[in-house]
mmCIF file of C-alpha atoms in Angstrom:
data_model
loop_
_atom_site.group_PDB
_atom_site.id
_atom_site.type_symbol
_atom_site.label_atom_id
_atom_site.label_comp_id
_atom_site.label_asym_id
_atom_site.label_seq_id
_atom_site.Cartn_x
_atom_site.Cartn_y
_atom_site.Cartn_z
ATOM 1 C CA UNK A 1 73.831 102.387 54.255
ATOM 2 C CA UNK A 2 70.710 101.338 52.550
ATOM 3 C CA UNK A 3 72.692 98.738 50.431
ATOM 4 C CA UNK A 4 73.952 96.876 54.003
ATOM 5 C CA UNK A 5 70.399 97.372 55.585
ATOM 6 C CA UNK A 6 69.243 95.165 52.600
ATOM 7 C CA UNK A 7 72.052 92.603 52.552
ATOM 8 C CA UNK A 8 71.359 92.096 56.270
ATOM 9 C CA UNK A 9 67.920 91.436 55.572
ATOM 10 C CA UNK A 10 68.460 88.910 52.960
ATOM 11 C CA UNK A 11 70.784 87.198 54.874
ATOM 12 C CA UNK A 12 68.516 86.879 57.980
ATOM 13 C CA UNK A 13 65.758 85.506 55.745
ATOM 14 C CA UNK A 14 67.877 82.869 54.350
ATOM 15 C CA UNK A 15 68.992 81.871 57.891
ATOM 16 C CA UNK A 16 65.408 81.592 59.050
ATOM 17 C CA UNK A 17 64.519 79.223 56.386
ATOM 18 C CA UNK A 18 67.957 77.214 56.547
ATOM 19 C CA UNK A 19 67.183 75.488 60.045
ATOM 20 C CA UNK A 20 63.594 74.234 58.527
ATOM 21 C CA UNK A 21 65.155 72.076 56.009
ATOM 22 C CA UNK A 22 67.915 70.749 58.094
ATOM 23 C CA UNK A 23 64.766 69.662 60.162
ATOM 24 C CA UNK A 24 63.138 68.176 57.316
ATOM 25 C CA UNK A 25 66.170 66.284 56.000
ATOM 26 C CA UNK A 26 67.458 65.077 59.431
ATOM 27 C CA UNK A 27 63.725 63.370 60.286
ATOM 28 C CA UNK A 28 63.644 61.812 56.725
ATOM 29 C CA UNK A 29 67.119 60.447 57.305
ATOM 30 C CA UNK A 30 66.660 59.174 60.870
ATOM 31 C CA UNK A 31 63.228 57.705 60.247
ATOM 32 C CA UNK A 32 63.164 53.977 61.855
ATOM 33 C CA UNK A 33 63.216 51.457 58.882
ATOM 34 C CA UNK A 34 61.381 48.213 58.385
ATOM 35 C CA UNK A 35 63.037 45.264 59.817
ATOM 36 C CA UNK A 36 61.351 42.927 57.059
ATOM 37 C CA UNK A 37 62.071 45.921 54.716
ATOM 38 C CA UNK A 38 64.969 47.835 55.294
ATOM 39 C CA UNK A 39 64.638 50.031 52.467
ATOM 40 C CA UNK A 40 61.458 51.325 53.414
ATOM 41 C CA UNK A 41 60.066 52.936 56.624
ATOM 42 C CA UNK A 42 58.796 51.044 59.470
ATOM 43 C CA UNK A 43 54.894 51.873 59.236
ATOM 44 C CA UNK A 44 53.904 54.030 62.313
ATOM 45 C CA UNK A 45 51.194 51.624 63.781
ATOM 46 C CA UNK A 46 53.647 48.522 63.811
ATOM 47 C CA UNK A 47 55.780 49.542 66.497
ATOM 48 C CA UNK A 48 56.879 45.864 67.254
ATOM 49 C CA UNK A 49 54.285 45.524 70.234
ATOM 50 C CA UNK A 50 52.413 42.528 68.594
ATOM 51 C CA UNK A 51 53.265 39.015 68.189
ATOM 52 C CA UNK A 52 55.158 38.553 64.591
ATOM 53 C CA UNK A 53 55.023 42.457 63.769
ATOM 54 C CA UNK A 54 58.501 42.746 61.754
ATOM 55 C CA UNK A 55 57.210 46.195 59.702
ATOM 56 C CA UNK A 56 55.988 44.248 56.703
ATOM 57 C CA UNK A 57 53.172 46.512 55.624
ATOM 58 C CA UNK A 58 54.393 47.362 51.907
ATOM 59 C CA UNK A 59 50.622 48.291 50.910
ATOM 60 C CA UNK A 60 49.922 50.454 53.916
ATOM 61 C CA UNK A 61 46.872 48.220 55.146
ATOM 62 C CA UNK A 62 47.841 49.056 58.814
ATOM 63 C CA UNK A 63 46.486 52.853 58.045
ATOM 64 C CA UNK A 64 43.508 51.967 56.754
ATOM 65 C CA UNK A 65 40.990 53.081 59.427
ATOM 66 C CA UNK A 66 38.111 55.404 57.370
ATOM 67 C CA UNK A 67 36.436 52.433 56.169
ATOM 68 C CA UNK A 68 35.695 50.480 59.727
ATOM 69 C CA UNK A 69 38.786 48.290 59.587
ATOM 70 C CA UNK A 70 41.856 49.157 61.819
ATOM 71 C CA UNK A 71 44.544 47.205 62.812
ATOM 72 C CA UNK A 72 42.497 45.748 65.637
ATOM 73 C CA UNK A 73 40.251 43.939 62.725
ATOM 74 C CA UNK A 74 43.046 43.345 60.745
ATOM 75 C CA UNK A 75 44.895 41.174 63.147
ATOM 76 C CA UNK A 76 42.123 39.436 64.508
ATOM 77 C CA UNK A 77 41.079 38.218 60.581
ATOM 78 C CA UNK A 78 45.024 37.250 60.541
ATOM 79 C CA UNK A 79 45.209 35.116 63.876
ATOM 80 C CA UNK A 80 41.684 33.520 62.453
ATOM 81 C CA UNK A 81 42.986 32.676 59.108
ATOM 82 C CA UNK A 82 45.963 31.506 60.499
ATOM 83 C CA UNK A 83 44.296 29.053 62.616
ATOM 84 C CA UNK A 84 42.162 27.745 59.916
ATOM 85 C CA UNK A 85 45.053 27.154 57.831
ATOM 86 C CA UNK A 86 46.970 25.181 60.096
ATOM 87 C CA UNK A 87 44.147 22.918 60.822
ATOM 88 C CA UNK A 88 43.247 22.643 57.076
ATOM 89 C CA UNK A 89 46.662 21.679 56.008
ATOM 90 C CA UNK A 90 46.557 19.109 58.700
ATOM 91 C CA UNK A 91 43.739 17.922 57.632
ATOM 92 C CA UNK A 92 44.455 17.494 54.016
ATOM 93 C CA UNK A 93 47.746 15.640 54.475
ATOM 94 C CA UNK A 94 46.123 13.469 57.089
ATOM 95 C CA UNK A 95 43.316 12.738 54.880
ATOM 96 C CA UNK A 96 45.768 11.900 51.676
ATOM 97 C CA UNK A 97 47.889 9.553 53.605
ATOM 98 C CA UNK A 98 45.084 7.823 56.222
ATOM 99 C CA UNK A 99 42.013 8.421 54.138
ATOM 100 C CA UNK A 100 38.901 9.790 54.542
ATOM 101 C CA UNK A 101 36.800 10.264 57.848
ATOM 102 C CA UNK A 102 34.068 8.072 58.959
ATOM 103 C CA UNK A 103 31.328 8.849 57.042
ATOM 104 C CA UNK A 104 32.956 10.545 54.281
ATOM 105 C CA UNK A 105 34.085 7.462 52.635
ATOM 106 C CA UNK A 106 32.973 8.692 49.157
ATOM 107 C CA UNK A 107 35.740 11.417 49.328
ATOM 108 C CA UNK A 108 38.792 9.080 48.058
ATOM 109 C CA UNK A 109 40.531 11.657 45.925
ATOM 110 C CA UNK A 110 44.139 12.026 47.147
ATOM 111 C CA UNK A 111 43.377 15.874 45.860
ATOM 112 C CA UNK A 112 41.339 17.583 48.252
ATOM 113 C CA UNK A 113 39.392 19.997 45.695
ATOM 114 C CA UNK A 114 38.392 16.426 44.147
ATOM 115 C CA UNK A 115 37.533 14.978 46.984
ATOM 116 C CA UNK A 116 35.008 17.932 48.123
ATOM 117 C CA UNK A 117 33.140 17.739 45.077
ATOM 118 C CA UNK A 118 33.018 13.889 45.496
ATOM 119 C CA UNK A 119 31.660 14.578 48.869
ATOM 120 C CA UNK A 120 29.377 17.464 47.423
ATOM 121 C CA UNK A 121 27.832 14.852 44.937
ATOM 122 C CA UNK A 122 27.444 11.730 47.425
ATOM 123 C CA UNK A 123 26.245 13.799 50.781
ATOM 124 C CA UNK A 124 25.483 17.662 50.060
ATOM 125 C CA UNK A 125 23.955 17.902 53.763
ATOM 126 C CA UNK A 126 27.240 17.587 55.062
ATOM 127 C CA UNK A 127 28.696 20.868 53.008
ATOM 128 C CA UNK A 128 25.255 22.644 53.948
ATOM 129 C CA UNK A 129 25.910 21.550 57.550
ATOM 130 C CA UNK A 130 29.406 22.607 57.447
ATOM 131 C CA UNK A 131 28.188 26.254 55.677
ATOM 132 C CA UNK A 132 25.786 26.760 58.694
ATOM 133 C CA UNK A 133 28.712 25.819 61.257
ATOM 134 C CA UNK A 134 30.770 28.484 59.532
ATOM 135 C CA UNK A 135 27.859 31.001 59.995
ATOM 136 C CA UNK A 136 27.306 30.692 63.524
ATOM 137 C CA UNK A 137 30.886 30.874 64.273
ATOM 138 C CA UNK A 138 31.332 33.878 62.213
ATOM 139 C CA UNK A 139 28.522 35.766 63.947
ATOM 140 C CA UNK A 140 30.059 34.313 67.355
ATOM 141 C CA UNK A 141 33.559 35.821 66.437
ATOM 142 C CA UNK A 142 31.708 39.068 64.504
ATOM 143 C CA UNK A 143 30.042 39.709 68.121
ATOM 144 C CA UNK A 144 33.393 38.966 70.277
ATOM 145 C CA UNK A 145 35.383 41.171 67.686
ATOM 146 C CA UNK A 146 33.218 44.251 67.551
ATOM 147 C CA UNK A 147 32.420 44.407 71.778
ATOM 148 C CA UNK A 148 36.542 43.775 72.208
ATOM 149 C CA UNK A 149 37.604 46.449 69.733
ATOM 150 C CA UNK A 150 34.915 49.025 71.220
ATOM 151 C CA UNK A 151 35.682 48.440 75.484
ATOM 152 C CA UNK A 152 39.449 47.510 74.582
ATOM 153 C CA UNK A 153 39.313 44.467 77.227
ATOM 154 C CA UNK A 154 39.672 41.696 74.690
ATOM 155 C CA UNK A 155 42.961 40.695 72.908
ATOM 156 C CA UNK A 156 42.752 39.976 69.294
ATOM 157 C CA UNK A 157 42.045 36.281 68.743
ATOM 158 C CA UNK A 158 41.191 35.678 72.332
ATOM 159 C CA UNK A 159 38.280 33.414 73.236
ATOM 160 C CA UNK A 160 38.771 32.401 76.678
ATOM 161 C CA UNK A 161 40.466 29.215 76.382
ATOM 162 C CA UNK A 162 44.324 28.032 75.746
ATOM 163 C CA UNK A 163 45.316 30.835 78.415
ATOM 164 C CA UNK A 164 48.740 28.516 79.135
ATOM 165 C CA UNK A 165 49.732 29.309 75.421
ATOM 166 C CA UNK A 166 49.351 33.178 75.895
ATOM 167 C CA UNK A 167 53.200 33.632 76.469
ATOM 168 C CA UNK A 168 54.867 36.319 73.957
ATOM 169 C CA UNK A 169 57.002 33.021 72.846
ATOM 170 C CA UNK A 170 53.748 31.152 72.072
ATOM 171 C CA UNK A 171 51.879 33.746 70.090
ATOM 172 C CA UNK A 172 54.940 34.285 67.944
ATOM 173 C CA UNK A 173 55.170 30.764 67.253
ATOM 174 C CA UNK A 174 51.396 30.650 66.428
ATOM 175 C CA UNK A 175 52.041 33.696 63.846
ATOM 176 C CA UNK A 176 54.801 32.555 62.306
ATOM 177 C CA UNK A 177 53.396 28.712 61.568
ATOM 178 C CA UNK A 178 50.340 30.314 60.718
ATOM 179 C CA UNK A 179 51.687 32.386 58.284
ATOM 180 C CA UNK A 180 53.512 29.348 56.678
ATOM 181 C CA UNK A 181 50.230 27.614 56.958
ATOM 182 C CA UNK A 182 48.279 29.981 54.785
ATOM 183 C CA UNK A 183 50.899 29.704 52.067
ATOM 184 C CA UNK A 184 51.176 26.014 52.297
ATOM 185 C CA UNK A 185 47.031 25.723 52.013
ATOM 186 C CA UNK A 186 47.155 28.135 49.200
ATOM 187 C CA UNK A 187 49.508 25.833 47.464
ATOM 188 C CA UNK A 188 47.611 22.661 48.018
ATOM 189 C CA UNK A 189 44.652 23.859 46.498
ATOM 190 C CA UNK A 190 46.291 25.613 43.314
ATOM 191 C CA UNK A 191 48.378 22.707 42.483
ATOM 192 C CA UNK A 192 45.290 20.357 43.413
ATOM 193 C CA UNK A 193 43.303 22.179 40.521
ATOM 194 C CA UNK A 194 46.054 22.278 38.260
ATOM 195 C CA UNK A 195 47.280 18.745 38.230
ATOM 196 C CA UNK A 196 44.546 17.088 40.517
ATOM 197 C CA UNK A 197 47.256 15.287 42.643
ATOM 198 C CA UNK A 198 47.546 15.305 46.479
ATOM 199 C CA UNK A 199 50.235 17.384 48.227
ATOM 200 C CA UNK A 200 52.399 14.603 49.391
ATOM 201 C CA UNK A 201 51.623 12.677 45.964
ATOM 202 C CA UNK A 202 53.009 15.827 44.046
ATOM 203 C CA UNK A 203 55.745 16.421 46.043
ATOM 204 C CA UNK A 204 56.913 12.478 45.186
ATOM 205 C CA UNK A 205 56.216 12.955 41.726
ATOM 206 C CA UNK A 206 58.503 16.281 41.745
ATOM 207 C CA UNK A 207 61.355 14.576 43.652
ATOM 208 C CA UNK A 208 60.985 11.168 41.596
ATOM 209 C CA UNK A 209 61.630 13.330 37.935
#
């Protein structure tokens, strides 16, 4: 009789733990996968509600919230750099094709890194004025981001104009083209430092060879 009771207790104990294991396995198997990286789970905060969100965050940056940087700040920074990169790439190609802007005639190099130093040597006050403008713009942007993050009333990247381009489709296009422009700007700068050629010039040389 004692043996039967002992076996019953052991069987009950094993059965008590069995459902927990099944739940864990089921949760792991049913976890939603990232759209961009199907072999990884989707980051919890990247639920697809933001424009351009395809669950790409292999470094887990979207989960950083203990150093004062959260998803709101990261999206604000991404939009800012997207817009800056799109303007930068357009300016690099325009200047290479059509020449420097009025007042910047000294910047004749097709490589924009070389053109920067030409302008620095001839008109350093232009560079200084640019730095002052950037500091003022960053101050305004920082205040807007901080207040918007605290109140929750401001969408990242919104500064009160361009509301006609605020549709979900236009937001997705801005992010997609901005990400492409960041890669393009980085490529133009790196190749300019390495071979001192403009982007169009280097492209022509690559196809010419």
